[in-house]
Coordinates of C-alpha atoms in Angstrom, one line a residue:
Chain A
D224 CA 0.0 0.0 0.0
S225 CA 1.5 3.3 -0.9
G226 CA -0.3 5.4 1.0
V227 CA -2.1 7.3 -2.1
T228 CA -5.6 6.5 -2.6
Q229 CA -7.6 7.0 -5.8
T230 CA -11.6 7.2 -6.0
P231 CA -13.4 5.1 -7.7
K232 CA -11.9 2.3 -8.9
H233 CA -13.7 1.7 -11.9
L234 CA -16.0 4.0 -13.8
I235 CA -18.3 3.3 -16.9
T236 CA -19.9 5.9 -18.6
A237 CA -20.8 7.3 -21.8
T238 CA -19.5 9.4 -24.5
G239 CA -20.2 13.0 -24.2
Q240 CA -20.3 12.7 -20.3
R241 CA -17.8 14.4 -17.7
V242 CA -16.3 12.6 -15.1
T243 CA -14.4 13.2 -11.8
L244 CA -11.4 11.3 -10.4
R245 CA -10.3 12.0 -6.8
C246 CA -6.8 11.4 -5.4
S247 CA -5.4 12.0 -1.9
P248 CA -1.7 11.9 -1.2
R249 CA 0.5 10.1 0.9
S250 CA 0.3 12.1 4.2
G251 CA 3.0 15.0 4.1
D252 CA 3.1 15.0 0.4
L253 CA 2.6 18.2 -1.3
S254 CA 2.9 17.5 -4.8
V255 CA 0.4 15.3 -6.8
Y256 CA 0.6 14.0 -10.5
W257 CA -1.6 12.7 -13.2
Y258 CA -0.6 9.9 -15.8
Q259 CA -2.9 8.2 -18.3
Q260 CA -1.8 4.6 -19.0
S261 CA -3.6 3.4 -22.4
L262 CA -2.4 0.6 -24.7
D263 CA -1.9 3.0 -27.4
Q264 CA 0.3 5.8 -25.7
G265 CA 1.8 3.8 -22.8
L266 CA 2.2 5.5 -19.3
Q267 CA 1.7 9.6 -20.1
F268 CA 2.2 12.6 -17.8
L269 CA -0.9 14.9 -17.8
I270 CA -0.3 17.3 -14.8
Q271 CA 0.9 18.0 -11.7
Y272 CA 0.0 20.1 -8.7
Y273 CA 2.5 21.4 -5.9
N274 CA 0.7 23.0 -2.8
G275 CA -2.5 23.8 -4.6
E276 CA -0.8 25.6 -7.9
E277 CA -0.6 23.9 -11.1
R278 CA 3.3 23.3 -11.4
A279 CA 3.9 21.6 -14.8
K280 CA 1.3 20.1 -17.9
G281 CA 2.1 17.4 -20.0
N282 CA 0.1 16.0 -23.0
I283 CA -3.3 16.9 -21.2
L284 CA -6.1 17.3 -23.3
E285 CA -8.3 20.7 -23.3
R286 CA -11.3 18.6 -22.2
F287 CA -9.3 17.8 -19.3
S288 CA -8.9 19.6 -16.3
A289 CA -7.4 19.1 -12.8
Q290 CA -6.9 21.0 -9.4
Q291 CA -6.0 20.5 -5.9
F292 CA -7.6 21.6 -2.7
P293 CA -6.3 23.0 0.4
D294 CA -6.3 19.8 2.2
L295 CA -4.0 18.5 -1.0
H296 CA -6.3 16.3 -2.4
S297 CA -6.8 16.6 -6.2
E298 CA -9.5 15.9 -8.7
L299 CA -9.2 15.2 -12.5
N300 CA -11.9 16.4 -14.8
L301 CA -12.5 14.6 -17.9
S302 CA -15.6 16.1 -20.3
S303 CA -17.0 15.4 -23.7
L304 CA -15.4 11.9 -23.1
E305 CA -14.7 9.9 -26.2
L306 CA -14.0 6.4 -26.9
G307 CA -10.4 7.0 -26.9
D308 CA -10.3 8.3 -23.3
S309 CA -10.8 4.6 -22.2
A310 CA -7.9 4.5 -19.8
L311 CA -6.3 3.7 -16.6
Y312 CA -5.9 6.9 -14.5
F313 CA -2.9 7.2 -11.9
C314 CA -2.6 9.5 -9.1
A315 CA 1.2 9.7 -7.8
S316 CA 2.1 12.0 -5.0
S317 CA 5.8 13.2 -3.9
A318 CA 6.9 14.9 -0.9
A319 CA 8.0 18.2 -3.1
G320 CA 9.3 17.9 -6.7
W321 CA 11.4 16.4 -9.6
E322 CA 13.9 14.8 -7.3
E323 CA 11.5 13.0 -5.0
T324 CA 10.3 9.6 -5.6
Q325 CA 6.4 9.6 -6.8
Y326 CA 4.5 7.0 -5.0
F327 CA 1.7 6.2 -7.2
G328 CA -2.0 5.2 -6.1
P329 CA -4.2 1.9 -7.5
G330 CA -5.3 3.7 -10.1
T331 CA -9.1 4.6 -12.0
R332 CA -10.1 2.2 -14.9
L333 CA -12.2 4.4 -16.9
L334 CA -14.4 2.8 -19.7
V335 CA -16.2 4.9 -22.1
L336 CA -18.9 3.1 -24.1
Chain B
A63 CA 14.9 15.3 -25.5
Q64 CA 14.4 12.6 -22.8
K65 CA 13.6 9.0 -23.9
V66 CA 13.9 5.8 -22.2
T67 CA 13.9 2.7 -24.4
Q68 CA 13.1 -1.1 -23.0
A69 CA 13.8 -3.0 -26.1
Q70 CA 12.4 -6.1 -24.6
T71 CA 8.7 -6.0 -25.1
E72 CA 8.0 -9.6 -23.5
I73 CA 10.1 -12.1 -21.7
S74 CA 9.7 -15.8 -20.4
V75 CA 11.5 -17.4 -18.0
V76 CA 11.1 -20.8 -16.1
E77 CA 11.0 -20.2 -12.3
K78 CA 14.5 -20.2 -10.2
E79 CA 16.2 -18.5 -13.4
D80 CA 17.7 -15.5 -13.2
V81 CA 16.5 -12.6 -15.7
T82 CA 18.1 -9.0 -16.5
L83 CA 15.6 -6.3 -17.7
D84 CA 17.3 -3.5 -19.8
C85 CA 16.8 0.2 -20.0
V86 CA 18.4 2.7 -22.1
Y87 CA 17.9 6.1 -21.5
E88 CA 18.6 9.6 -23.1
T89 CA 18.9 12.7 -21.7
R90 CA 20.7 16.3 -21.9
D91 CA 20.7 16.8 -18.2
T92 CA 23.7 16.2 -16.4
T93 CA 21.5 16.0 -13.0
Y94 CA 18.8 13.0 -13.2
Y95 CA 16.9 10.1 -11.4
L96 CA 16.2 6.9 -12.8
F97 CA 13.3 4.7 -11.5
W98 CA 12.1 1.0 -11.6
Y99 CA 8.3 0.4 -11.2
K100 CA 6.6 -3.0 -11.2
Q101 CA 3.1 -3.3 -12.2
P102 CA 1.8 -6.6 -11.3
P103 CA -1.5 -8.2 -12.7
S104 CA -3.7 -6.1 -10.2
G105 CA -2.6 -3.2 -12.0
E106 CA -1.0 -0.7 -9.6
L107 CA 2.5 0.9 -10.1
V108 CA 4.9 0.0 -6.9
F109 CA 8.1 1.8 -6.6
L110 CA 11.2 -0.7 -6.7
I111 CA 14.2 1.8 -6.9
R112 CA 15.4 5.3 -7.6
R113 CA 19.3 6.1 -8.7
N114 CA 20.3 9.9 -9.1
S115 CA 23.1 10.2 -11.9
F116 CA 25.9 10.8 -9.7
D117 CA 25.5 7.5 -8.0
E118 CA 26.7 5.0 -10.2
Q119 CA 27.1 2.3 -7.3
N120 CA 25.0 -0.8 -8.0
E121 CA 22.9 -2.2 -5.6
I122 CA 21.7 -5.5 -4.4
S123 CA 18.2 -6.2 -2.4
G124 CA 17.4 -9.6 -1.7
R125 CA 16.7 -11.0 -5.3
Y126 CA 16.8 -7.7 -7.0
S127 CA 20.0 -5.8 -8.3
W128 CA 20.7 -2.7 -10.7
N129 CA 23.3 -2.2 -12.7
F130 CA 23.4 1.5 -13.6
Q131 CA 26.2 2.6 -16.1
K132 CA 26.5 6.0 -17.3
S133 CA 28.8 5.2 -19.8
T134 CA 26.2 3.2 -21.9
S135 CA 23.4 5.3 -20.4
S136 CA 22.3 2.3 -19.2
F137 CA 20.1 1.1 -15.9
N138 CA 19.3 -2.9 -15.9
F139 CA 17.7 -4.9 -13.2
T140 CA 18.3 -8.3 -12.4
I141 CA 15.7 -10.6 -10.6
T142 CA 17.8 -14.2 -9.3
A143 CA 15.9 -17.0 -8.9
S144 CA 12.8 -15.8 -10.2
Q145 CA 9.4 -16.5 -8.9
V146 CA 5.8 -16.9 -10.2
V147 CA 5.1 -13.8 -8.0
D148 CA 7.5 -11.3 -10.0
S149 CA 5.6 -11.8 -13.2
A150 CA 4.3 -8.4 -14.1
V151 CA 5.2 -5.5 -16.4
Y152 CA 8.2 -3.7 -15.1
F153 CA 8.9 -0.4 -16.2
C154 CA 11.8 2.1 -16.1
A155 CA 11.5 5.8 -16.0
L156 CA 13.3 9.0 -16.0
S157 CA 13.2 12.3 -14.3
E158 CA 15.4 15.3 -15.0
A159 CA 16.4 18.6 -13.1
S160 CA 15.4 20.6 -15.9
G161 CA 12.4 18.8 -16.8
A162 CA 8.6 19.4 -15.7
N163 CA 8.9 17.4 -12.6
N164 CA 7.2 14.2 -14.2
L165 CA 8.7 10.5 -15.0
F166 CA 9.2 9.8 -18.4
F167 CA 8.5 6.2 -18.8
G168 CA 9.4 3.2 -21.1
T169 CA 7.2 0.9 -22.5
G170 CA 7.6 -1.6 -19.9
T171 CA 8.7 -5.5 -20.1
R172 CA 6.4 -8.2 -19.4
L173 CA 8.0 -10.7 -17.4
T174 CA 6.1 -13.8 -16.9
V175 CA 7.7 -16.7 -14.8
I176 CA 6.8 -20.1 -15.3
P177 CA 6.3 -22.6 -12.8

């Protein structure tokens, strides 16, 4: 158990819908990262937040957004969902920045029908 | 530009055999970290080891060992006396000082240990 929690574990929805994925980092960690794992793209970085502020952006679509709240939990919002958004979405947390080990949550498996 | 290459897509070994997973990386940074993560069939990503670019000392931890060679930009991972529970996908990853704080992952190597 990494100490990072993600809810829900599974999510099935329809095209065009909007979903919210939730992540709670390990106790004391200030950085939260979101990654997408799909068969064709592999593991890709989406976005990072540090202590409530956006720190870095990767290959995140405009239809996707995220935020980190004062209690440091984070939410990833996916809207206007397409079939290709079906993937495993991971949240990771680290104490601070790039040099720290990122510990991953169990992931949320999203299926868009 | 950064890149992590895991040329071995799938490896199968018989239980108790040793197996080495290869990882080759590219980076322009002189300061970086290398990682190995394990993804068992249950799907979670489990951290195994982290090495910084200034520490080429190889490490052994139980049945696991790592060989970091900057001269060849390689960070290989060996499992000795493999067990069925080692069956998983193993990812090598890179994090750079000048980068966006994220991990760049290789495409992974699926290891199957046959009883």
